[in-house]
Short mmCIF file of C-alpha atoms in Angstrom, two decimals:
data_model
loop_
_atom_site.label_atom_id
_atom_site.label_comp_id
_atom_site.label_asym_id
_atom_site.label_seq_id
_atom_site.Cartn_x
_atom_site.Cartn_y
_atom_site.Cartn_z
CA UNK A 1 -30.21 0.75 19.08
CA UNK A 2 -33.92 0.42 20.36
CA UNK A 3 -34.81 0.82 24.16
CA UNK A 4 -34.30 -2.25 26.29
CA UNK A 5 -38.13 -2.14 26.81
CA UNK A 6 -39.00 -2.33 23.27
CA UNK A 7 -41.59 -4.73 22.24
CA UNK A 8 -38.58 -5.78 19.03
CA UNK A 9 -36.59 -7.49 21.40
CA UNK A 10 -39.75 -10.03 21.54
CA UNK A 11 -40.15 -10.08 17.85
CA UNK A 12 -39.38 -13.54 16.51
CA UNK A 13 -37.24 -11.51 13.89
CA UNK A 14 -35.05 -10.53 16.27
CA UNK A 15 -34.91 -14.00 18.24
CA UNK A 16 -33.93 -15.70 15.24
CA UNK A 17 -31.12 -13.35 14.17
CA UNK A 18 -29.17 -13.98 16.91
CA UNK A 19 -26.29 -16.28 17.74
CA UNK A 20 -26.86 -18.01 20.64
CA UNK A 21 -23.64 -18.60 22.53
CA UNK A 22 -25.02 -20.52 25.79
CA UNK A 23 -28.04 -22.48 23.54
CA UNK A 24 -28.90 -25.07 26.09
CA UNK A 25 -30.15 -22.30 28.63
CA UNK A 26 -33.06 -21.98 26.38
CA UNK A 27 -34.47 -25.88 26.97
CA UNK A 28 -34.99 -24.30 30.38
CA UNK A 29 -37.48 -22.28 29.07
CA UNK A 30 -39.47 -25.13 28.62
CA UNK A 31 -39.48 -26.49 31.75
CA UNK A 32 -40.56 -22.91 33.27
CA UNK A 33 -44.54 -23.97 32.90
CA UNK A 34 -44.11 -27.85 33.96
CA UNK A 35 -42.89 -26.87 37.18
CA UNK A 36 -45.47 -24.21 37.82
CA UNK A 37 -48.09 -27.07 37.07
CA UNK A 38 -46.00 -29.81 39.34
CA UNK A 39 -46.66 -27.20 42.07
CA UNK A 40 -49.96 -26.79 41.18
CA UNK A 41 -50.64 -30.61 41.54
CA UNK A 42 -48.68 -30.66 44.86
CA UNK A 43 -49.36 -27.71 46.26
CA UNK A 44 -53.06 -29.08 45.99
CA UNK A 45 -52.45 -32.26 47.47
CA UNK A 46 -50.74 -30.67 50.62
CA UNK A 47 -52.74 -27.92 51.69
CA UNK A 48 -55.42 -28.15 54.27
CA UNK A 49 -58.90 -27.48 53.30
CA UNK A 50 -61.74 -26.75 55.72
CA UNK A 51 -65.03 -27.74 54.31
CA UNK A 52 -67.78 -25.41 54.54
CA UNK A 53 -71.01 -25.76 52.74
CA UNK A 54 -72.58 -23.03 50.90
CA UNK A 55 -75.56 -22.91 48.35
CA UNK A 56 -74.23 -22.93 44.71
CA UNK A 57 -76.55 -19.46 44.27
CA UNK A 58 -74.25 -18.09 47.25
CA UNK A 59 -70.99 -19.02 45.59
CA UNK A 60 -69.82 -16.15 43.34
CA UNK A 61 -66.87 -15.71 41.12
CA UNK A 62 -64.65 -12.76 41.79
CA UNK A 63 -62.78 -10.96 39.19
CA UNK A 64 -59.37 -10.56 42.24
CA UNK A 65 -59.63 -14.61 41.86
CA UNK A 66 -58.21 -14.31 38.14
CA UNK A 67 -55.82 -11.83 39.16
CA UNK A 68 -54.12 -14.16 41.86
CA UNK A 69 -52.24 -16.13 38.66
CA UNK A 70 -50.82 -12.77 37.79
CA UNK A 71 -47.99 -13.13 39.98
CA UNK A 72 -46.96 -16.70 39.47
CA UNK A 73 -47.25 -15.34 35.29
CA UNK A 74 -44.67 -12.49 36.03
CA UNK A 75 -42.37 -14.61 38.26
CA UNK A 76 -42.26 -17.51 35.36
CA UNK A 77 -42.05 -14.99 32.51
CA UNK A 78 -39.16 -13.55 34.78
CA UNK A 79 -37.53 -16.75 34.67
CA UNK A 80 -37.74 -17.19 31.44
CA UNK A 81 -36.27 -13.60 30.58
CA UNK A 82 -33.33 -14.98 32.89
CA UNK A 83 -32.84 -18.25 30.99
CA UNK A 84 -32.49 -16.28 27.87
CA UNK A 85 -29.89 -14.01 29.29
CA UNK A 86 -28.16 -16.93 30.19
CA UNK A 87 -28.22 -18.23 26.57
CA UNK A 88 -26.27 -15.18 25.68
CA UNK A 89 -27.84 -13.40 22.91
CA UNK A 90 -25.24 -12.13 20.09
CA UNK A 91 -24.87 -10.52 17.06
CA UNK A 92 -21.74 -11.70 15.12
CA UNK A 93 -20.26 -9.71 12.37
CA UNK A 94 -17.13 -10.95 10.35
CA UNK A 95 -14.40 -9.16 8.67
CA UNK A 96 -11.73 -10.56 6.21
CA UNK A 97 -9.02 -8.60 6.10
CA UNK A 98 -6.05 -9.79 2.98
CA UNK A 99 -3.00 -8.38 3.42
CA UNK A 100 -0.76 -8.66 0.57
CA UNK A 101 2.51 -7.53 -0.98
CA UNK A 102 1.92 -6.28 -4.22
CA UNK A 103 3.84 -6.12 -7.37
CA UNK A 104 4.37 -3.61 -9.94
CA UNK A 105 3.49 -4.17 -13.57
CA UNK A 106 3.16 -2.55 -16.77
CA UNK A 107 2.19 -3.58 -19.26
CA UNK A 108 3.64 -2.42 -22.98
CA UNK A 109 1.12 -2.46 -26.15
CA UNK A 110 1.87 -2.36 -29.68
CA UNK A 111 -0.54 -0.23 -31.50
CA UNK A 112 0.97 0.06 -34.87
CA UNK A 113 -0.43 -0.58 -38.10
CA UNK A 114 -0.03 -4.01 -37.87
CA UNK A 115 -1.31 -4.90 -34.93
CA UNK A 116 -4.40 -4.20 -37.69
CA UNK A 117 -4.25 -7.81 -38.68
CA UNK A 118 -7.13 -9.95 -38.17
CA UNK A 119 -5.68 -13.24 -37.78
CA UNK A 120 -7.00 -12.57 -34.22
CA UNK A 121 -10.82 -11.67 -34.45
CA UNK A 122 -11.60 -8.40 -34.91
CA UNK A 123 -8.13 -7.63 -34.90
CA UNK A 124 -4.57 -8.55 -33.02
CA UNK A 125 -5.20 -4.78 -31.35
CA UNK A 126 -8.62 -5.21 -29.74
CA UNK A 127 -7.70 -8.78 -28.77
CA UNK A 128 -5.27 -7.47 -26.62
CA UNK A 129 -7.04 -4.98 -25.34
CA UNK A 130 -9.78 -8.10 -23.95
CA UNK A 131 -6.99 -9.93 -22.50
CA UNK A 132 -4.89 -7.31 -20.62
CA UNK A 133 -8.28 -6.02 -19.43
CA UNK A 134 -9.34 -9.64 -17.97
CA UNK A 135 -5.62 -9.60 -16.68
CA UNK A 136 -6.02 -6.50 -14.91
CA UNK A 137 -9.26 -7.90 -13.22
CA UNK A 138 -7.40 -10.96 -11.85
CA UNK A 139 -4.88 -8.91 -10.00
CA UNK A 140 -4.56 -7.69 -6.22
CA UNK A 141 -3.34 -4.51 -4.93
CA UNK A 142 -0.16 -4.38 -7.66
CA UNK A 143 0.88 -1.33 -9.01
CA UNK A 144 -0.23 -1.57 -12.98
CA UNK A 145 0.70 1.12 -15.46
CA UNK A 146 0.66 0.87 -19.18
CA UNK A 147 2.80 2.30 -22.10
CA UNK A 148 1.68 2.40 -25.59
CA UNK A 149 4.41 2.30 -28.67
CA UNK A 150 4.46 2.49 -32.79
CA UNK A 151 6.89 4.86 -34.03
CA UNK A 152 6.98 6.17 -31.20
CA UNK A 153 6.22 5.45 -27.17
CA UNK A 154 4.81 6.96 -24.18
CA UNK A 155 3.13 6.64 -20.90
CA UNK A 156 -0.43 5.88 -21.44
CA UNK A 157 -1.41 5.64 -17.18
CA UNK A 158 1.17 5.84 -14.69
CA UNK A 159 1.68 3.17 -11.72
CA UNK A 160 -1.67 3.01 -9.63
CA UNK A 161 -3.66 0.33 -7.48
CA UNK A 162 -6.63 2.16 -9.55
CA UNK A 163 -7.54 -0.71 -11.55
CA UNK A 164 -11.10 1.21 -13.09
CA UNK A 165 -8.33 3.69 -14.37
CA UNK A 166 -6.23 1.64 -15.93
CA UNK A 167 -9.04 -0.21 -17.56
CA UNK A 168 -10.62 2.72 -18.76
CA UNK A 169 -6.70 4.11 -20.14
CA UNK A 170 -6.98 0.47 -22.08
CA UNK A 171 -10.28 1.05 -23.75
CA UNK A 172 -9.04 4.39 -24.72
CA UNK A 173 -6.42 2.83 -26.98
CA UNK A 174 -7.09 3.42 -31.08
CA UNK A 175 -5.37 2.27 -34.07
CA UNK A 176 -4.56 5.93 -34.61
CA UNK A 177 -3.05 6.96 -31.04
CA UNK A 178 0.40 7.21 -32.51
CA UNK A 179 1.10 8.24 -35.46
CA UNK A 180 4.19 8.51 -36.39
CA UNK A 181 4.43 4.48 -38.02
CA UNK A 182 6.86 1.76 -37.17
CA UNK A 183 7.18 -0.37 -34.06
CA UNK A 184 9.62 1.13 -31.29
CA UNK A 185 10.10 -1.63 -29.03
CA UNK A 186 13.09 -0.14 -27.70
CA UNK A 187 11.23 2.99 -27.09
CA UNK A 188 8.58 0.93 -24.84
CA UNK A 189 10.95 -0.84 -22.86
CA UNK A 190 13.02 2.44 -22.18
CA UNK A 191 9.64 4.02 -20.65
CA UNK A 192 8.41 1.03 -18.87
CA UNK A 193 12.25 0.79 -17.27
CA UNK A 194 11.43 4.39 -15.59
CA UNK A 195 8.41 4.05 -14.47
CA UNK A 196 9.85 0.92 -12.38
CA UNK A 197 13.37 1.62 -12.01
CA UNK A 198 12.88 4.47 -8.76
CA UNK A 199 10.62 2.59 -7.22
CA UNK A 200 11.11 -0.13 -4.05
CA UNK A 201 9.02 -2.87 -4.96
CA UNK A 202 11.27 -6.69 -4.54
CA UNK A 203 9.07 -7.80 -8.25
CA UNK A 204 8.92 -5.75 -11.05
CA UNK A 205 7.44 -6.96 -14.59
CA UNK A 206 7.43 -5.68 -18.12
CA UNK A 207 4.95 -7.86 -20.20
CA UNK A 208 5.26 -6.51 -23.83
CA UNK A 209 3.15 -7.52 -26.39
CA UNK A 210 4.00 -7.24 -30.22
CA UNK A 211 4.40 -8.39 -33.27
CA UNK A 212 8.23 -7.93 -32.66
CA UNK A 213 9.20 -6.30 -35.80
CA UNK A 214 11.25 -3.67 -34.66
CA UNK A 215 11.31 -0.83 -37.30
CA UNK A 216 11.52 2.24 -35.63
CA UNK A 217 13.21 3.89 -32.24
CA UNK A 218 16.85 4.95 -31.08
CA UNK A 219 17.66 2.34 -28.63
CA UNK A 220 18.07 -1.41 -29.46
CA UNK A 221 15.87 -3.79 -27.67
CA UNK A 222 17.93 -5.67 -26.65
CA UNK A 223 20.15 -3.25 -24.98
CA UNK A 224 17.17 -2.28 -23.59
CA UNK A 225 16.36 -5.34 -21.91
CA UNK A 226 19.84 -5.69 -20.29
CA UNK A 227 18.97 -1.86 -18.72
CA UNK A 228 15.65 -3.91 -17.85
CA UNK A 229 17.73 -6.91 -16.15
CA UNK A 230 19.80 -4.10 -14.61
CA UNK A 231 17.02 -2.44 -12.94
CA UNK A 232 15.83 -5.85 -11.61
CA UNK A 233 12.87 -5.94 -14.34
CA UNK A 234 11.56 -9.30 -15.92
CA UNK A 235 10.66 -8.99 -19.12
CA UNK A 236 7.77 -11.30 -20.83
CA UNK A 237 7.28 -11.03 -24.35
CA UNK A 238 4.02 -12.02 -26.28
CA UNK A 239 4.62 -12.20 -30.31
CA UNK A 240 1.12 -12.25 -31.44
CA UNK A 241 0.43 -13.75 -34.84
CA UNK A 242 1.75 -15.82 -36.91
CA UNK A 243 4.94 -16.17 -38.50
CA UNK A 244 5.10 -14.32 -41.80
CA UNK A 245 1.42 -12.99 -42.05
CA UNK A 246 0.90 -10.14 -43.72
CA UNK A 247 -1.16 -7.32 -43.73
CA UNK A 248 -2.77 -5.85 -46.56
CA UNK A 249 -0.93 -2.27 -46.51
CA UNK A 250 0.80 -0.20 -44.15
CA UNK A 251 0.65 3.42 -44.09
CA UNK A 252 3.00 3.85 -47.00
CA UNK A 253 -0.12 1.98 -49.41
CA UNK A 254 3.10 -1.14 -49.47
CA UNK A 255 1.89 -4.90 -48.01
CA UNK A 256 4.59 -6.15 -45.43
CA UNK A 257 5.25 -9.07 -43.47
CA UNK A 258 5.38 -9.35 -39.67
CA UNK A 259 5.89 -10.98 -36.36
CA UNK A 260 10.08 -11.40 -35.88
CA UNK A 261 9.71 -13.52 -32.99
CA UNK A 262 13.91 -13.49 -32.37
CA UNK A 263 14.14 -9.70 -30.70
CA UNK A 264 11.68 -11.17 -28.74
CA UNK A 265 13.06 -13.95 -27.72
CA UNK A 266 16.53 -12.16 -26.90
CA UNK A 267 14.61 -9.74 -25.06
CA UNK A 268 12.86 -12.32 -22.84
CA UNK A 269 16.52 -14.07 -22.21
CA UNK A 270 18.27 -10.74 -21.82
CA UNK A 271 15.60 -9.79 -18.85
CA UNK A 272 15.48 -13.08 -17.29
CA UNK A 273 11.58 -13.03 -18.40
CA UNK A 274 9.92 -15.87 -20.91
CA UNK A 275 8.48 -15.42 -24.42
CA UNK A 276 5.47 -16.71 -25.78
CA UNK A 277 3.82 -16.82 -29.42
CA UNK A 278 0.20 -16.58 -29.78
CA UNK A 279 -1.81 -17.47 -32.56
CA UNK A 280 -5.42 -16.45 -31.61
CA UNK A 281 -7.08 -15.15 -28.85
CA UNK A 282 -7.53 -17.89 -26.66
CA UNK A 283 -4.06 -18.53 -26.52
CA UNK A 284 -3.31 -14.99 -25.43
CA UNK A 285 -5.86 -15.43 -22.84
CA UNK A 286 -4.28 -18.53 -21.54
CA UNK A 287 -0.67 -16.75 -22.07
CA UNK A 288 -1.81 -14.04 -19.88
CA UNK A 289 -3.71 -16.67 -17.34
CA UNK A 290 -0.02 -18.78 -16.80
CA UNK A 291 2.01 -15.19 -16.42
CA UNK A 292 -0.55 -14.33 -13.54
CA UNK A 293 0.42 -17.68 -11.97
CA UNK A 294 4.39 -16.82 -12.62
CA UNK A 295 3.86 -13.31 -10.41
CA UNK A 296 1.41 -14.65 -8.52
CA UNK A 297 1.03 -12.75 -5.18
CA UNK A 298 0.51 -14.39 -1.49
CA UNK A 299 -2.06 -13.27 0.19
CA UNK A 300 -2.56 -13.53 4.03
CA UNK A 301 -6.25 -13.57 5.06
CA UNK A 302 -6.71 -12.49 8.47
CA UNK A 303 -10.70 -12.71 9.71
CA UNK A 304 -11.86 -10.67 12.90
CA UNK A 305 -15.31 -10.92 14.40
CA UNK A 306 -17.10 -8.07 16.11
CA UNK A 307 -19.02 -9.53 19.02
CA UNK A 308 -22.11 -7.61 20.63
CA UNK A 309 -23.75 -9.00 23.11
CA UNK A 310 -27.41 -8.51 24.22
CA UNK A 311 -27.57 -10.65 26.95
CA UNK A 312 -28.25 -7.28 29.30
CA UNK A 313 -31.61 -6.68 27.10
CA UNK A 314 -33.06 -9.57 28.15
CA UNK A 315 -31.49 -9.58 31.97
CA UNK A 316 -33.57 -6.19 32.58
CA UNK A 317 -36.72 -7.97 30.71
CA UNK A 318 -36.32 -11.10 33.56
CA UNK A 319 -35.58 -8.43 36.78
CA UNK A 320 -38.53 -6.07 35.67
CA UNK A 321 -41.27 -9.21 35.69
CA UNK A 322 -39.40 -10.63 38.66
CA UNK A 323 -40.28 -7.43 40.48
CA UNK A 324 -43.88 -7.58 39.17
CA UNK A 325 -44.49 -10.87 40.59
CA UNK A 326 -42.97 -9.78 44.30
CA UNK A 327 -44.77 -6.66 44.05
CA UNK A 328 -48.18 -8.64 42.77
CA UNK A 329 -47.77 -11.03 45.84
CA UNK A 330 -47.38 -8.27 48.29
CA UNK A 331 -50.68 -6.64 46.66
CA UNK A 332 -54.57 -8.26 47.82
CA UNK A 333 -54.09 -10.49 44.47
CA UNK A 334 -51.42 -12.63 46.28
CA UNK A 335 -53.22 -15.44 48.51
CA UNK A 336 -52.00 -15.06 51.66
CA UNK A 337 -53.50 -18.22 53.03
CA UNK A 338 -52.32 -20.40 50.14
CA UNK A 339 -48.65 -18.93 50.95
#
């Protein structure tokens, strides 16, 4: 912080940024030079005046007479230093603090050959890779982690409030990530169950989203989702697609159909979650938008202001040209005969 005698205190910058806690000290200011000129008028009228007559050649100017309004300057610029103390200078800064309790999440991807299909543009895969990406964005301070499944399942990114993580683990996700082919749904829920089921959170959530043809994997689903249920895990399934759409070929070179929306349903019911069927990729979007609203998270905003005052600034500005004008009146500029 500058000096208390720097000229920035004066600035009209620096005047203007403040908050002014006492404002109607600073009308005063005004008033300062009418009542120096009410005493002028007065004073006038009041004193005595001997009249002496000189020649006008005899009558010379002297620089001390200028000098004798120094005082009443420094005693009305000290008042005026004083009436802006009074106004209480201040620089306010606020801080929002939001405090909340959050959830965990995962969330469970299919990436198996037919999640290929392009009744969602580009693709079912890359559409849901937009979505849970805008999900991840609306969230605040849950847990998210994500598991990827075909054939085959694992952890993709592990529980974390790092939400440029997880969207970056999302991104990362390719047709060929997996593969060993089929769609273990089982599989997914099974890993998405441990990375919740240690933990102490009051709301877990397992959103899985699939085409829900279950071809591949050693546990049932639906077993699986009474484990879920178990654990204290809602399940919400997404069966994106529509019913009996194919795609061209799988990895075998043979066409197949897809999206068996009853595991998913069971699933949902086993888990206590809800299931919803997409068929393009606003409705995913606006799937994803009303399961944010399910979990949706309280959050307590607490706001703090930081307070400084510079009142003191100014205080030492008023006593310093107080001082002056004493010191000026004691000097041969004050008129002793006037006083």
């Amino acid at each position: 912080m500058d000096k208390w005698y720097s000229f920035k205190w004066l600035s009209f910058n620096t005047l203007t940024s403040f908050h002014w806690a006492e404002p109607y000290f600073l009308y005063g200011i005004i008033a300062v030079p009418l009542l120096f000129f009410l005493r002028r008028i007065f004073h006038g009228k009041a004193r005595q005046r001997l009249n002496v007559a000189f020649l006008p050649k005899e009558v010379k100017t002297s620089w001390v007479q200028y000098l004798r309004h120094l005082p009443g300057l420094f005693i009305g610029l000290g008042i005026s230093f004083l009436l802006v103390s009074l106004a209480r200078p201040q620089i306010i800064t606020e801080t929002e603090e939001r405090l909340a309790e959050g959830i965990e999440i995962v969330l469970a991807l299919d990436v198996s050959d037919s999640m290929l299909m392009k009744d969602l543009l580009p693709n079912r895969m890359e559409s849901a890779k937009k979505v849970a990406t805008e999900f991840v964005n609306g969230r605040f301070r849950d847990k998210i982690g994500v598991v990827v499944f075909a054939g085959q399942s694992f952890f993709l990114c592990p529980l974390t409030t790092d939400y440029e993580l997880v969207k970056q683990q999302i991104a990362s996700i390719k047709p060929d990530i997996i593969s060993t082919a089929g769609t273990a749904i089982g599989s997914a829920l099974a890993n998405s169950i441990n990375l919740m089921r240690d933990t102490e959170s009051k709301s877990k959530v397992a959103i899985l989203l699939s085409d829900g043809d279950n071809t591949a994997g050693n546990l049932d689903p639906v077993t699986a989702a009474q484990l879920a249920n178990a654990y204290g895990i809602r399940v919400y399934t997404i069966g994106i697609g529509r019913e009996n759409a194919t795609i061209e070929q799988d990895t075998t070179g043979m066409s197949m159909e897809t999206l068996d929306i009853g595991v998913l349903k069971e699933i949902a019911a086993q888990s206590k979650g809800k299931f919803f069927q997409v068929e393009d990729a606003e409705a995913l979007r606006k799937v994803f938008k009303q399961i944010n609203q399910l979990e949706k998270v309280d959050i307590k905003s607490s706001y703090y202001q930081d307070i400084k005052d510079f009142y003191h600034i100014y205080l030492k500005w008023a006593i310093s040209f107080l001082l002056l004008g004493l010191l000026a009146k004691s000097t041969f500029i004050g008129n002793i005969l006037e006083d």
